[in-house]
Short mmCIF file of C-alpha atoms and ligand atoms in Angstrom, two decimals:
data_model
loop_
_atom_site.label_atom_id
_atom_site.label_comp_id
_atom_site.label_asym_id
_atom_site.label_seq_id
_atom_site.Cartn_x
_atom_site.Cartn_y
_atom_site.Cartn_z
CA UNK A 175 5.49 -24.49 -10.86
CA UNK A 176 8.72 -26.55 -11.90
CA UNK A 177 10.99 -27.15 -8.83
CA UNK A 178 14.39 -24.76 -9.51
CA UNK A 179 17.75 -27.09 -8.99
CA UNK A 180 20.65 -24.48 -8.69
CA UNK A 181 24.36 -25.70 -7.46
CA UNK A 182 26.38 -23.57 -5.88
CA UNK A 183 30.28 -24.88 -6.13
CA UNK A 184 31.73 -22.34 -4.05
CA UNK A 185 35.35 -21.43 -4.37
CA UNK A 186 35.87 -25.29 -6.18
CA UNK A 187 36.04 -26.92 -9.35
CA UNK A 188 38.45 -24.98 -11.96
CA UNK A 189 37.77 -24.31 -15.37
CA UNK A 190 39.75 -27.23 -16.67
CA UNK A 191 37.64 -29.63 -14.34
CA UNK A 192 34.09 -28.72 -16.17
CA UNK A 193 34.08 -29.77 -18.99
CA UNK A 194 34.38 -33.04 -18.01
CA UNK A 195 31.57 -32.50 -15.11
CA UNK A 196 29.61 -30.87 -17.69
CA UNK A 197 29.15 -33.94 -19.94
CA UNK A 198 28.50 -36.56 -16.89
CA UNK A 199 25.61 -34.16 -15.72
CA UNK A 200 24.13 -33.45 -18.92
CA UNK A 201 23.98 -37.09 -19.49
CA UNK A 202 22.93 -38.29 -16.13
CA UNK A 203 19.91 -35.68 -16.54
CA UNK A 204 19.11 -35.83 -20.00
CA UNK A 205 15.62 -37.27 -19.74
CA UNK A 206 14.43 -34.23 -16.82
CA UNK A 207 14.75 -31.57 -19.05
CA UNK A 208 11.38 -29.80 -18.99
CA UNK A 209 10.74 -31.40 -16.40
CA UNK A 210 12.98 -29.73 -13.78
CA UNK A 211 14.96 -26.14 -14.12
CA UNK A 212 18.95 -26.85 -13.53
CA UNK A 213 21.40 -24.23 -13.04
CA UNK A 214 25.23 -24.54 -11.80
CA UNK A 215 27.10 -21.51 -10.44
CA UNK A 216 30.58 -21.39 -10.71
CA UNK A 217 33.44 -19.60 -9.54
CA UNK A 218 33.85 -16.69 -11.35
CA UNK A 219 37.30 -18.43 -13.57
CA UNK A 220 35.29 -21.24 -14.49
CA UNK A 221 32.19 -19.23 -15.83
CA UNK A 222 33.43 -19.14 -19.67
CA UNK A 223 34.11 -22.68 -19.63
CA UNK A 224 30.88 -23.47 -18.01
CA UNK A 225 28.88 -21.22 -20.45
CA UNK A 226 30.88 -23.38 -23.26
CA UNK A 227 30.03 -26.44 -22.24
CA UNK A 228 26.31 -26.02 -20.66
CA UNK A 229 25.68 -24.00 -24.11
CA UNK A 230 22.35 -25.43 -25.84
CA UNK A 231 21.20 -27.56 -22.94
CA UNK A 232 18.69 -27.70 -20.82
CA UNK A 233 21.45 -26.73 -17.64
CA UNK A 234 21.99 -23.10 -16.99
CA UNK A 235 24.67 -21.17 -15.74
CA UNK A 236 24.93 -19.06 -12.97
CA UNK A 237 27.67 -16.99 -10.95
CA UNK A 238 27.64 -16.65 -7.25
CA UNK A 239 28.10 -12.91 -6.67
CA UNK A 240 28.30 -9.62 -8.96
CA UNK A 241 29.08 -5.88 -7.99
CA UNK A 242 26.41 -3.26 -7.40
CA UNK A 243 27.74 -1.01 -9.79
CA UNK A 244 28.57 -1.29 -13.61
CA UNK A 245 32.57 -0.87 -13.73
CA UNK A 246 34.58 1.21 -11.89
CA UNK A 247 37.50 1.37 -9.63
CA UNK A 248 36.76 -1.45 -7.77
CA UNK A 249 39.44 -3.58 -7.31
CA UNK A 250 39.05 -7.67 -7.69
CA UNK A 251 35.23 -7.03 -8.19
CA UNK A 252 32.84 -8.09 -10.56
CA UNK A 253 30.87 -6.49 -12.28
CA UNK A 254 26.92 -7.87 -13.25
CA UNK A 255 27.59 -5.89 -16.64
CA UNK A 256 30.70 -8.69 -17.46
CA UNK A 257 28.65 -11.39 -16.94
CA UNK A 258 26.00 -10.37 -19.26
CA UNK A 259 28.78 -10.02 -21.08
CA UNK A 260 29.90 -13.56 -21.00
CA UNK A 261 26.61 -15.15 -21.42
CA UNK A 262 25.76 -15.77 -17.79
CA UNK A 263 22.24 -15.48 -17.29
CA UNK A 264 21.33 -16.38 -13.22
CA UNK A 265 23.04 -14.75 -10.12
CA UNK A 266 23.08 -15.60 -6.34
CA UNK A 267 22.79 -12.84 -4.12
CA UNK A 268 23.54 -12.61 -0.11
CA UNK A 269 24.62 -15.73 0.10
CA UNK A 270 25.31 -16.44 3.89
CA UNK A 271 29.08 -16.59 3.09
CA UNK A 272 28.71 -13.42 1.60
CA UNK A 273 26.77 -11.72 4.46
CA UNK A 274 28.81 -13.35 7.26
CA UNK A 275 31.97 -13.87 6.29
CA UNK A 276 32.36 -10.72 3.91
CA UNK A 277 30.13 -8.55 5.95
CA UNK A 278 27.12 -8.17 3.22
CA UNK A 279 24.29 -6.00 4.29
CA UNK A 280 20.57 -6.14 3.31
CA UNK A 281 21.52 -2.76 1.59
CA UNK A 282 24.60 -4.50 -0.69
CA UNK A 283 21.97 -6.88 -1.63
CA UNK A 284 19.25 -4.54 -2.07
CA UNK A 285 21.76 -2.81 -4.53
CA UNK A 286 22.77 -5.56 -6.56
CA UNK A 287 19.43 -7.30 -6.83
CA UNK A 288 18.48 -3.91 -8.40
CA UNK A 289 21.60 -4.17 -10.82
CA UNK A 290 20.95 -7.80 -11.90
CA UNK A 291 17.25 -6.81 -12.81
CA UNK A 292 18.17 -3.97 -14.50
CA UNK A 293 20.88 -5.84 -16.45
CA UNK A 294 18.42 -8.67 -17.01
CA UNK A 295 20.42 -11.17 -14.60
CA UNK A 296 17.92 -13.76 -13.11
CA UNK A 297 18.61 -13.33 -9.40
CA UNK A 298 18.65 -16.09 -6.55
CA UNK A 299 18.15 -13.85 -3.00
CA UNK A 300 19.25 -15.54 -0.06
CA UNK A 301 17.77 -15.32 3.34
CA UNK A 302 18.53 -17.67 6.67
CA UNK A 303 18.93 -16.90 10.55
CA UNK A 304 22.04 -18.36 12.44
CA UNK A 305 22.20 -20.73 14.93
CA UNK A 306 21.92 -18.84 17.93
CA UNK A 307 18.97 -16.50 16.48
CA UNK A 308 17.02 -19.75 15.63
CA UNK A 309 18.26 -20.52 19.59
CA UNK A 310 17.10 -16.98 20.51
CA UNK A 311 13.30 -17.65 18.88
CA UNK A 312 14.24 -14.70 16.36
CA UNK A 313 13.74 -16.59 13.15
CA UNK A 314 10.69 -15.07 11.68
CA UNK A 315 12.13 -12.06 12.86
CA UNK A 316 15.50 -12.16 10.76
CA UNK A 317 13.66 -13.76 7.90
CA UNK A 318 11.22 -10.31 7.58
CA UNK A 319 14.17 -8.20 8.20
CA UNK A 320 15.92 -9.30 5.43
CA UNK A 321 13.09 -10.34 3.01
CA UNK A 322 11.81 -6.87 3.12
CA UNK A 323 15.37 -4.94 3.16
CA UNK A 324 16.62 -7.36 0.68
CA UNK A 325 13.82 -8.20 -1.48
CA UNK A 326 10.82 -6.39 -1.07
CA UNK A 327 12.87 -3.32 -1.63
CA UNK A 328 12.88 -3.63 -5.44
CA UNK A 329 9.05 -3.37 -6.06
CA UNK A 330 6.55 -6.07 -7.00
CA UNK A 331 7.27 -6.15 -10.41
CA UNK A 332 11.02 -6.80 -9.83
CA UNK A 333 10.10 -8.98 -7.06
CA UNK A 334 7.72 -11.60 -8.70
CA UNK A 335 11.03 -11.86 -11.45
CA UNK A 336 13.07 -13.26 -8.02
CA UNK A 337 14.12 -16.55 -6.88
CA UNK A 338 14.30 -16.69 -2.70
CA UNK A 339 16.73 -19.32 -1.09
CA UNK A 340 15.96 -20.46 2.41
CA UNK A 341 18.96 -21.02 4.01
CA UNK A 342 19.16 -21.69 7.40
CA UNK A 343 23.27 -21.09 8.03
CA UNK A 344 23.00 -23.55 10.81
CA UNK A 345 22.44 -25.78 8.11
CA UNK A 346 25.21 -24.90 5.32
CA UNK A 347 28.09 -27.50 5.16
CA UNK A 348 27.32 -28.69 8.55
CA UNK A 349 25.94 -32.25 7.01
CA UNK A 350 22.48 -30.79 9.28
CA UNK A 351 19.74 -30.38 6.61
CA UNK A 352 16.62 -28.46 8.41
CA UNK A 353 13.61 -31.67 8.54
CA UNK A 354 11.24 -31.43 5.80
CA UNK A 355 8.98 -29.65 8.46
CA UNK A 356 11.03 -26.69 9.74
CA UNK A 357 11.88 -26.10 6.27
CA UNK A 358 8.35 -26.02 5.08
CA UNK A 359 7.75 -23.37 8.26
CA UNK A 360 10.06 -20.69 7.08
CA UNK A 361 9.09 -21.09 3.51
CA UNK A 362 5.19 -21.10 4.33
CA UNK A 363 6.05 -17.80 6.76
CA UNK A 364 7.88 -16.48 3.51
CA UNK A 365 5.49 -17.09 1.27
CA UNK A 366 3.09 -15.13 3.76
CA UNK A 367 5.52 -12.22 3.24
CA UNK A 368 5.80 -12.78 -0.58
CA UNK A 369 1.40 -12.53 -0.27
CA UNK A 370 1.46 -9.19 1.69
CA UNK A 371 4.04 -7.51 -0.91
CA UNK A 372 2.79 -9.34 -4.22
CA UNK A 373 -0.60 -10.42 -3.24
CA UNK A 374 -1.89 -13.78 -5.60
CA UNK A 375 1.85 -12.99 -7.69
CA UNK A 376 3.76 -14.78 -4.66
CA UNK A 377 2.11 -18.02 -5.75
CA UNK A 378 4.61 -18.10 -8.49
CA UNK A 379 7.51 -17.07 -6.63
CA UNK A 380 9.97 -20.13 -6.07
CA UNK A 381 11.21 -20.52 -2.64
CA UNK A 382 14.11 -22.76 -2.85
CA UNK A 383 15.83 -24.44 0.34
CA UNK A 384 19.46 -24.45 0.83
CA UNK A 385 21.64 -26.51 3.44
CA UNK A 386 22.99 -29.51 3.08
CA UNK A 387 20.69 -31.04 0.68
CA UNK A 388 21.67 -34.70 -0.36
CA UNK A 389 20.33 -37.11 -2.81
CA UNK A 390 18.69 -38.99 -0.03
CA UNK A 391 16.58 -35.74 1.48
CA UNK A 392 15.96 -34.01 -1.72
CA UNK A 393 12.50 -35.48 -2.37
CA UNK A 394 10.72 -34.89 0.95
CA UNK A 395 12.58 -31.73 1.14
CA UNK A 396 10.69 -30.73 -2.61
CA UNK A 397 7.84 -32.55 -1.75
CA UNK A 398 6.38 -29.63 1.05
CA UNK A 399 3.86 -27.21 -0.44
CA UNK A 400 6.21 -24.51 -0.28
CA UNK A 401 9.73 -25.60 -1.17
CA UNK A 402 9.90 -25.23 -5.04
CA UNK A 403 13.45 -26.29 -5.36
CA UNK A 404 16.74 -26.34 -3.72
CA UNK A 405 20.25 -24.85 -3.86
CA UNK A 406 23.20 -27.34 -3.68
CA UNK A 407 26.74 -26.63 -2.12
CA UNK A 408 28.73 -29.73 -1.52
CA UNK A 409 26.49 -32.22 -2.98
CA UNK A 410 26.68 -30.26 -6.67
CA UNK A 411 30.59 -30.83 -6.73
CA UNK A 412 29.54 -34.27 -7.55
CA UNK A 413 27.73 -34.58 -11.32
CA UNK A 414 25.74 -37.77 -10.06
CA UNK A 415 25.36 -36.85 -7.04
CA UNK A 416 23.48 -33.57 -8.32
CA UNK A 417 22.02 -35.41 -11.00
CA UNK A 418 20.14 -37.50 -8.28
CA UNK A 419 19.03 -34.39 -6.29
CA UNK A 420 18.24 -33.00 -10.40
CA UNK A 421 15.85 -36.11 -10.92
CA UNK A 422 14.58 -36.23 -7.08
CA UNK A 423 13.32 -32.50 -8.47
CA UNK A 424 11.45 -33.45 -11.61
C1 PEP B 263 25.10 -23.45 -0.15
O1 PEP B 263 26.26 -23.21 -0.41
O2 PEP B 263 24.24 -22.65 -0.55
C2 PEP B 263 24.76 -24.67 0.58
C3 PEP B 263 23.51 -24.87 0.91
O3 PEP B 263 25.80 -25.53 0.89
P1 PEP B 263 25.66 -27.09 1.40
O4 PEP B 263 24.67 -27.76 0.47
O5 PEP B 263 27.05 -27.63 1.26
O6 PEP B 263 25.16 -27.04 2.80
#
């Protein structure tokens, strides 16, 4: 399975700065395609400019949020249908920001993971326990919870078509990237989950890991049996610095 590089540049980056990122990270990764899947997710302004530029490549585009429903009165929302629209093809879902700082429930997520199947939208589901659960010994416990309320709630079929993100939110733009090991424990227990919903499917559902991911602890990261890619915040703002964590990948 080819490892899944996906950056997520958060509420940064405006459309008149991509262009210009576009062509130094095409070029700095010009010899991994095939060799590596690359994605960036903009902000939701920058998306047509990013579809422009990334057009014909081997580097997809993604946003980093959508609405549950199609259109509607649903002011300063986004809908899934839009994006289609504009020639977006990937979506994150549940991000941590989303869930903790805009209150996103397994249910939202639920919803809009159905939507972005439905509309075709390759989804990116993200899972990850905070700080004081980890503390608390409730990992495994917050990981089910919202693997099966999240994820597991659209069927196997829909499933299997579903990239998961392990991101531990202890570890999201603190500079503390989980070791290679505790990574490769949550994404080994959520592969077990992935086996009891999808059976021998969940072998070719990627698990990617999220959380301050650099160029320098990209490989190990990738190199445990059940990481099978990772999604970038800070370090994608940077087209060379991504580009390393891009070739680190292939
Ligand atoms: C993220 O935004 O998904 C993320 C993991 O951020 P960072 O790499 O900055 O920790």
């Amino acid at each position: 399975m080819k490892n899944l590089v996906a950056g997520n540049w958060k509420m940064h980056l405006s459309p008149g700065e991509v262009a210009g990122y576009a062509g130094r990270f095409i070029s700095g990764t010009a010899d991994l395609a095939g060799k590596v899947d690359l994605l960036v997710c903009p902000s939701f302004p920058a998306l047509p400019a990013a579809v422009a530029a990334f057009r014909g490549t081997h580097v997809a585009v993604g946003a980093q949020n959508m609405h549950q429903e199609l259109s509607g009165a649903f002011t300063g929302e986004v809908s899934g249908a839009a994006l289609v629209d504009l020639g977006v093809g990937w979506v994150i879902l549940g991000h941590s920001e989303r869930r903790h700082v805009y209150g996103e429930t397994d249910a939202l997520v639920l919803a809009k993971l159905k939507r972005a199947h439905e509309l075709g939208l390759r989804p990116i589901v993200c899972v990850g326990e905070l700080l004081e659960e980890r503390d608390r010994g409730e990992t495994e416990a917050v990981l089910g919870r919202q693997f099966y309320q999240s994820l597991a709630g659209v069927g196997p079929t829909l499933a299997v078509k579903t990239v998961l993100a392990y991101e531990p939110v202890w570890a999201i733009g603190t500079g503390r990237t989980a070791t290679p090991e505790t990574a490769q424990e949550a994404h080994s227990f959520l592969r077990r989950l992935l086996r009891e919903t999808l059976d021998r499917a969940a072998e070719g559902v990627r698990i990617l890991y999220g959380g301050s991911v650099k160029p320098d602890n990209a490989r190990e990261l990738m190199a445990q049996a059940d990481v099978n890619g990772v999604l970038v915040g800070g370090a994608s703002l940077d087209p060379e610095k991504f580009a390393a964590i891009a070739r680190a990948g292939a």
